[in-house]
mmCIF file with all atom_site columns, C-alpha atoms in Angstrom:
data_model
loop_
_atom_site.group_PDB
_atom_site.id
_atom_site.type_symbol
_atom_site.label_atom_id
_atom_site.label_alt_id
_atom_site.label_comp_id
_atom_site.label_asym_id
_atom_site.label_entity_id
_atom_site.label_seq_id
_atom_site.pdbx_PDB_ins_code
_atom_site.Cartn_x
_atom_site.Cartn_y
_atom_site.Cartn_z
_atom_site.occupancy
_atom_site.B_iso_or_equiv
_atom_site.pdbx_formal_charge
_atom_site.auth_seq_id
_atom_site.auth_comp_id
_atom_site.auth_asym_id
_atom_site.auth_atom_id
_atom_site.pdbx_PDB_model_num
ATOM 1  C CA . MET A 1 1  ? -0.225 -0.057 -0.424  1.00 0.00 ? 319 MET A CA 1
ATOM 2  C CA . SER A 1 2  ? 0.979  3.610  -0.782  1.00 0.00 ? 320 SER A CA 1
ATOM 3  C CA . TYR A 1 3  ? 2.393  5.848  1.723   1.00 0.00 ? 321 TYR A CA 1
ATOM 4  C CA . ASN A 1 4  ? -0.069 8.692  1.640   1.00 0.00 ? 322 ASN A CA 1
ATOM 5  C CA . SER A 1 5  ? -1.022 6.945  -1.286  1.00 0.00 ? 323 SER A CA 1
ATOM 6  C CA . THR A 1 6  ? -1.852 9.206  -4.566  1.00 0.00 ? 324 THR A CA 1
ATOM 7  C CA . GLU A 1 7  ? -5.583 8.503  -4.217  1.00 0.00 ? 325 GLU A CA 1
ATOM 8  C CA . GLU A 1 8  ? -5.291 10.707 -0.626  1.00 0.00 ? 326 GLU A CA 1
ATOM 9  C CA . MET A 1 9  ? -3.155 13.137 -1.509  1.00 0.00 ? 327 MET A CA 1
ATOM 10 C CA . ILE A 1 10 ? -5.709 14.218 -4.304  1.00 0.00 ? 328 ILE A CA 1
ATOM 11 C CA . GLN A 1 11 ? -8.428 14.402 -1.776  1.00 0.00 ? 329 GLN A CA 1
ATOM 12 C CA . TYR A 1 12 ? -7.187 16.692 1.059   1.00 0.00 ? 330 TYR A CA 1
ATOM 13 C CA . LEU A 1 13 ? -4.734 18.450 -1.023  1.00 0.00 ? 331 LEU A CA 1
ATOM 14 C CA . LYS A 1 14 ? -6.823 19.255 -3.645  1.00 0.00 ? 332 LYS A CA 1
ATOM 15 C CA . LEU A 1 15 ? -3.829 18.468 -6.335  1.00 0.00 ? 333 LEU A CA 1
ATOM 16 C CA . THR A 1 16 ? -3.921 19.777 -10.428 1.00 0.00 ? 334 THR A CA 1
ATOM 17 C CA . GLU A 1 17 ? -3.760 17.442 -12.866 1.00 0.00 ? 335 GLU A CA 1
ATOM 18 C CA . GLN A 1 18 ? -0.238 18.189 -13.283 1.00 0.00 ? 336 GLN A CA 1
ATOM 19 C CA . GLN A 1 19 ? 0.052  17.522 -10.506 1.00 0.00 ? 337 GLN A CA 1
ATOM 20 C CA . ILE A 1 20 ? -1.133 14.390 -9.811  1.00 0.00 ? 338 ILE A CA 1
ATOM 21 C CA . GLN A 1 21 ? 0.751  13.104 -13.007 1.00 0.00 ? 339 GLN A CA 1
ATOM 22 C CA . ASN A 1 22 ? 3.793  13.509 -10.782 1.00 0.00 ? 340 ASN A CA 1
ATOM 23 C CA . ILE A 1 23 ? 2.685  12.527 -7.227  1.00 0.00 ? 341 ILE A CA 1
ATOM 24 C CA . SER A 1 24 ? 2.019  9.201  -9.289  1.00 0.00 ? 342 SER A CA 1
ATOM 25 C CA . VAL A 1 25 ? 5.064  8.642  -10.798 1.00 0.00 ? 343 VAL A CA 1
ATOM 26 C CA . ILE A 1 26 ? 6.381  10.003 -7.164  1.00 0.00 ? 344 ILE A CA 1
ATOM 27 C CA . ASN A 1 27 ? 4.537  7.260  -5.522  1.00 0.00 ? 345 ASN A CA 1
ATOM 28 C CA . LYS A 1 28 ? 4.615  4.742  -7.717  1.00 0.00 ? 346 LYS A CA 1
ATOM 29 C CA . ARG A 1 29 ? 8.391  5.076  -7.710  1.00 0.00 ? 347 ARG A CA 1
ATOM 30 C CA . TYR A 1 30 ? 8.843  5.275  -4.278  1.00 0.00 ? 348 TYR A CA 1
ATOM 31 C CA . ASP A 1 31 ? 5.994  1.925  -3.431  1.00 0.00 ? 349 ASP A CA 1
ATOM 32 C CA . GLU A 1 32 ? 8.330  -0.436 -5.850  1.00 0.00 ? 350 GLU A CA 1
ATOM 33 C CA . ARG A 1 33 ? 11.191 0.499  -3.646  1.00 0.00 ? 351 ARG A CA 1
ATOM 34 C CA . LEU A 1 34 ? 9.417  -0.185 -0.661  1.00 0.00 ? 352 LEU A CA 1
ATOM 35 C CA . GLU A 1 35 ? 8.649  -3.767 -1.503  1.00 0.00 ? 353 GLU A CA 1
ATOM 36 C CA . SER A 1 36 ? 11.734 -4.127 -3.485  1.00 0.00 ? 354 SER A CA 1
ATOM 37 C CA . SER A 1 37 ? 12.926 -8.024 -2.975  1.00 0.00 ? 355 SER A CA 1
ATOM 38 C CA . CYS A 1 38 ? 16.454 -6.690 -0.924  1.00 0.00 ? 356 CYS A CA 1
ATOM 39 C CA . ILE A 1 39 ? 14.079 -4.926 1.636   1.00 0.00 ? 357 ILE A CA 1
ATOM 40 C CA . GLN A 1 40 ? 12.553 -8.056 2.439   1.00 0.00 ? 358 GLN A CA 1
ATOM 41 C CA . GLY A 1 41 ? 15.465 -9.562 3.602   1.00 0.00 ? 359 GLY A CA 1
ATOM 42 C CA . MET A 1 42 ? 16.980 -6.834 6.090   1.00 0.00 ? 360 MET A CA 1
ATOM 43 C CA . ARG A 1 43 ? 16.725 -7.028 9.945   1.00 0.00 ? 361 ARG A CA 1
ATOM 44 C CA . ILE A 1 44 ? 13.872 -4.804 11.666  1.00 0.00 ? 362 ILE A CA 1
ATOM 45 C CA . LEU A 1 45 ? 16.067 -1.999 12.326  1.00 0.00 ? 363 LEU A CA 1
ATOM 46 C CA . LYS A 1 46 ? 18.197 -2.089 9.139   1.00 0.00 ? 364 LYS A CA 1
ATOM 47 C CA . LYS A 1 47 ? 14.446 -2.351 6.911   1.00 0.00 ? 365 LYS A CA 1
ATOM 48 C CA . ALA A 1 48 ? 13.204 0.811  9.004   1.00 0.00 ? 366 ALA A CA 1
ATOM 49 C CA . GLN A 1 49 ? 16.266 2.808  8.723   1.00 0.00 ? 367 GLN A CA 1
ATOM 50 C CA . HIS A 1 50 ? 16.016 2.040  4.687   1.00 0.00 ? 368 HIS A CA 1
ATOM 51 C CA . LYS A 1 51 ? 12.484 2.559  4.987   1.00 0.00 ? 369 LYS A CA 1
ATOM 52 C CA . LYS A 1 52 ? 12.866 6.259  6.406   1.00 0.00 ? 370 LYS A CA 1
ATOM 53 C CA . ALA A 1 53 ? 15.432 7.250  4.119   1.00 0.00 ? 371 ALA A CA 1
ATOM 54 C CA . LEU A 1 54 ? 13.059 6.366  1.332   1.00 0.00 ? 372 LEU A CA 1
ATOM 55 C CA . GLN A 1 55 ? 9.983  8.315  2.549   1.00 0.00 ? 373 GLN A CA 1
ATOM 56 C CA . GLN A 1 56 ? 12.246 11.198 3.137   1.00 0.00 ? 374 GLN A CA 1
ATOM 57 C CA . ALA A 1 57 ? 13.863 11.100 -0.618  1.00 0.00 ? 375 ALA A CA 1
ATOM 58 C CA . ARG A 1 58 ? 9.993  10.829 -1.295  1.00 0.00 ? 376 ARG A CA 1
ATOM 59 C CA . ASN A 1 59 ? 9.402  13.840 0.625   1.00 0.00 ? 377 ASN A CA 1
ATOM 60 C CA . ASP A 1 60 ? 11.623 15.728 -0.890  1.00 0.00 ? 378 ASP A CA 1
ATOM 61 C CA . GLU A 1 61 ? 10.876 14.794 -3.804  1.00 0.00 ? 379 GLU A CA 1
ATOM 62 C CA . LEU A 1 62 ? 7.345  16.077 -3.565  1.00 0.00 ? 380 LEU A CA 1
ATOM 63 C CA . LYS A 1 63 ? 8.566  19.222 -2.074  1.00 0.00 ? 381 LYS A CA 1
ATOM 64 C CA . GLN A 1 64 ? 9.441  20.478 -5.758  1.00 0.00 ? 382 GLN A CA 1
ATOM 65 C CA . VAL A 1 65 ? 5.574  19.564 -6.991  1.00 0.00 ? 383 VAL A CA 1
ATOM 66 C CA . LEU A 1 66 ? 3.083  20.744 -4.097  1.00 0.00 ? 384 LEU A CA 1
ATOM 67 C CA . SER A 1 67 ? 2.410  24.668 -3.278  1.00 0.00 ? 385 SER A CA 1
ATOM 68 C CA . PRO A 1 68 ? 3.714  25.956 0.238   1.00 0.00 ? 386 PRO A CA 1
ATOM 69 C CA . GLN A 1 69 ? -0.029 25.547 1.259   1.00 0.00 ? 387 GLN A CA 1
ATOM 70 C CA . GLN A 1 70 ? -0.172 22.193 -0.124  1.00 0.00 ? 388 GLN A CA 1
ATOM 71 C CA . LEU A 1 71 ? 3.114  21.398 1.798   1.00 0.00 ? 389 LEU A CA 1
ATOM 72 C CA . THR A 1 72 ? 1.690  22.325 5.418   1.00 0.00 ? 390 THR A CA 1
ATOM 73 C CA . LEU A 1 73 ? -0.830 20.710 4.529   1.00 0.00 ? 391 LEU A CA 1
ATOM 74 C CA . PHE A 1 74 ? 1.090  17.142 3.543   1.00 0.00 ? 392 PHE A CA 1
ATOM 75 C CA . GLN A 1 75 ? 3.132  17.770 6.715   1.00 0.00 ? 393 GLN A CA 1
ATOM 76 C CA . GLN A 1 76 ? 0.103  18.145 9.169   1.00 0.00 ? 394 GLN A CA 1
ATOM 77 C CA . LYS A 1 77 ? -1.156 15.093 8.213   1.00 0.00 ? 395 LYS A CA 1
ATOM 78 C CA . ILE A 1 78 ? 1.895  13.178 8.101   1.00 0.00 ? 396 ILE A CA 1
ATOM 79 C CA . ARG A 1 79 ? 2.009  14.272 11.674  1.00 0.00 ? 397 ARG A CA 1
ATOM 80 C CA . ARG A 1 80 ? -1.061 13.104 12.364  1.00 0.00 ? 398 ARG A CA 1
ATOM 81 C CA . ASP A 1 81 ? -1.072 9.684  11.125  1.00 0.00 ? 399 ASP A CA 1
ATOM 82 C CA . LYS A 1 82 ? 2.188  9.656  13.273  1.00 0.00 ? 400 LYS A CA 1
ATOM 83 C CA . ALA A 1 83 ? 0.262  10.867 16.308  1.00 0.00 ? 401 ALA A CA 1
ATOM 84 C CA . LYS A 1 84 ? -1.801 7.978  15.778  1.00 0.00 ? 402 LYS A CA 1
ATOM 85 C CA . LYS A 1 85 ? 0.443  5.315  15.030  1.00 0.00 ? 403 LYS A CA 1
ATOM 86 C CA . VAL A 1 86 ? 2.199  5.885  18.158  1.00 0.00 ? 404 VAL A CA 1
ATOM 87 C CA . ALA A 1 87 ? -1.327 6.259  20.198  1.00 0.00 ? 405 ALA A CA 1
ATOM 88 C CA . ARG A 1 88 ? -2.036 2.829  18.683  1.00 0.00 ? 406 ARG A CA 1
ATOM 89 C CA . TYR A 1 89 ? 0.757  0.764  20.091  1.00 0.00 ? 407 TYR A CA 1
ATOM 90 C CA . MET A 1 90 ? 0.430  2.968  23.969  1.00 0.00 ? 408 MET A CA 1
#
């Protein structure tokens, strides 16, 4: 499953057609990297570090596509999602 899927992003960021195309390509590329077979054989900590690095690289690319307002909304959603995830494990 996509990390903040394109469909979700379309809904809460109100993306333009050009942004949708660009973000679809970015999301697909990073989803493929996350699902690659080399990640499957990694130890848990190494896998988490690799995932975090991939997500940061993806977010850096998204910064080039999103407007400042959209970027703010995107970052807020990431923080909310992380908070929900942490709350689930408490």
